[in-house]
PDB file of C-alpha atoms in Angstrom:
ATOM      1  CA  ARG A1326     -32.581 -56.098  24.793  1.00 58.00           C
ATOM      2  CA  ILE A1327     -31.165 -55.096  28.178  1.00 61.00           C
ATOM      3  CA  LYS A1328     -33.228 -52.714  30.270  1.00 68.00           C
ATOM      4  CA  VAL A1329     -31.149 -49.733  31.373  1.00 77.00           C
ATOM      5  CA  LEU A1330     -32.048 -48.970  34.979  1.00 83.00           C
ATOM      6  CA  TYR A1331     -29.893 -45.887  35.541  1.00 87.00           C
ATOM      7  CA  PRO A1332     -29.262 -44.173  32.194  1.00 87.00           C
ATOM      8  CA  ASP A1333     -27.781 -41.055  33.842  1.00 89.00           C
ATOM      9  CA  CYS A1334     -25.290 -42.876  36.070  1.00 92.00           C
ATOM     10  CA  THR A1335     -21.672 -41.740  36.203  1.00 94.00           C
ATOM     11  CA  VAL A1336     -18.607 -43.873  36.815  1.00 95.00           C
ATOM     12  CA  GLU A1337     -15.244 -42.479  37.876  1.00 96.00           C
ATOM     13  CA  ILE A1338     -12.054 -44.459  38.482  1.00 97.00           C
ATOM     14  CA  TYR A1339      -9.022 -43.049  40.278  1.00 98.00           C
ATOM     15  CA  ASN A1340      -5.487 -44.287  40.812  1.00 97.00           C
ATOM     16  CA  ARG A1341      -3.883 -44.512  44.244  1.00 94.00           C
ATOM     17  CA  TRP A1342      -2.730 -40.886  44.033  1.00 96.00           C
ATOM     18  CA  GLY A1343      -6.259 -39.642  43.434  1.00 97.00           C
ATOM     19  CA  ALA A1344      -5.837 -38.857  39.735  1.00 97.00           C
ATOM     20  CA  LEU A1345      -8.949 -39.469  37.645  1.00 98.00           C
ATOM     21  CA  ILE A1346      -8.064 -42.090  35.026  1.00 97.00           C
ATOM     22  CA  PHE A1347     -11.535 -42.910  33.670  1.00 97.00           C
ATOM     23  CA  SER A1348     -15.016 -41.428  33.646  1.00 96.00           C
ATOM     24  CA  SER A1349     -18.220 -42.225  31.810  1.00 94.00           C
ATOM     25  CA  ASN A1350     -21.828 -41.131  31.722  1.00 93.00           C
ATOM     26  CA  GLY A1351     -24.400 -43.839  31.183  1.00 86.00           C
ATOM     27  CA  TYR A1352     -23.578 -47.319  29.954  1.00 79.00           C
ATOM     28  CA  ASP A1353     -21.951 -46.539  26.614  1.00 81.00           C
ATOM     29  CA  LEU A1354     -18.295 -46.841  27.601  1.00 84.00           C
ATOM     30  CA  PRO A1355     -17.002 -49.546  29.972  1.00 89.00           C
ATOM     31  CA  TRP A1356     -13.522 -49.215  31.473  1.00 93.00           C
ATOM     32  CA  ASP A1357     -11.076 -51.550  29.757  1.00 94.00           C
ATOM     33  CA  GLY A1358      -8.285 -51.202  32.322  1.00 95.00           C
ATOM     34  CA  LYS A1359      -6.386 -48.707  30.177  1.00 96.00           C
ATOM     35  CA  PHE A1360      -5.419 -45.059  30.463  1.00 96.00           C
ATOM     36  CA  ASN A1361      -4.381 -43.185  27.310  1.00 95.00           C
ATOM     37  CA  ASN A1362      -4.681 -46.525  25.436  1.00 95.00           C
ATOM     38  CA  LYS A1363      -2.013 -48.130  27.644  1.00 96.00           C
ATOM     39  CA  PRO A1364      -2.750 -50.964  30.089  1.00 96.00           C
ATOM     40  CA  MET A1365      -2.721 -49.836  33.700  1.00 97.00           C
ATOM     41  CA  PRO A1366      -0.301 -51.631  36.030  1.00 96.00           C
ATOM     42  CA  VAL A1367      -1.350 -54.261  38.518  1.00 97.00           C
ATOM     43  CA  ALA A1368      -2.863 -52.294  41.392  1.00 97.00           C
ATOM     44  CA  ALA A1369      -6.066 -51.405  43.203  1.00 97.00           C
ATOM     45  CA  TYR A1370      -8.130 -48.553  41.775  1.00 98.00           C
ATOM     46  CA  TYR A1371     -10.856 -46.606  43.553  1.00 98.00           C
ATOM     47  CA  TYR A1372     -14.260 -46.199  41.905  1.00 97.00           C
ATOM     48  CA  ILE A1373     -17.243 -43.933  42.493  1.00 97.00           C
ATOM     49  CA  ILE A1374     -20.564 -44.794  40.876  1.00 94.00           C
ATOM     50  CA  LYS A1375     -23.355 -42.238  41.148  1.00 94.00           C
ATOM     51  CA  LEU A1376     -26.776 -43.400  39.990  1.00 92.00           C
ATOM     52  CA  ASN A1377     -28.105 -39.847  39.510  1.00 90.00           C
ATOM     53  CA  ASN A1378     -31.631 -41.098  40.098  1.00 87.00           C
ATOM     54  CA  GLY A1379     -32.898 -38.255  42.267  1.00 84.00           C
ATOM     55  CA  GLU A1380     -31.679 -40.003  45.419  1.00 86.00           C
ATOM     56  CA  ASP A1381     -28.277 -39.848  47.062  1.00 85.00           C
ATOM     57  CA  ASP A1382     -27.299 -43.283  45.735  1.00 89.00           C
ATOM     58  CA  THR A1383     -23.510 -43.428  45.453  1.00 93.00           C
ATOM     59  CA  PHE A1384     -21.392 -46.547  45.528  1.00 95.00           C
ATOM     60  CA  THR A1385     -17.652 -46.652  46.170  1.00 97.00           C
ATOM     61  CA  GLY A1386     -15.021 -49.307  46.403  1.00 97.00           C
ATOM     62  CA  THR A1387     -11.950 -50.721  44.764  1.00 97.00           C
ATOM     63  CA  VAL A1388     -11.315 -52.743  41.656  1.00 96.00           C
ATOM     64  CA  THR A1389      -8.014 -54.602  41.334  1.00 96.00           C
ATOM     65  CA  ILE A1390      -6.167 -55.288  38.100  1.00 96.00           C
ATOM     66  CA  MET A1391      -4.375 -58.625  38.204  1.00 93.00           C
ATOM     67  CA  ARG A1392      -2.374 -60.290  35.445  1.00 84.00           C
TER      68      ARG A1392
END
């Protein structure tokens, strides 16, 4: 069994125009590179991960889809 360190974390992924294309709370739903069940095009996407652990722990960066 995997120990969940940040059960209240949130993940948000945005496209290059700033539109939210994915969000989740906790670990239940990983992003599969799709939006509305359609594969996203090759591009870089911006993510924000907030741990929601009582601290101001937020991580940002990009994830790139390549095919």
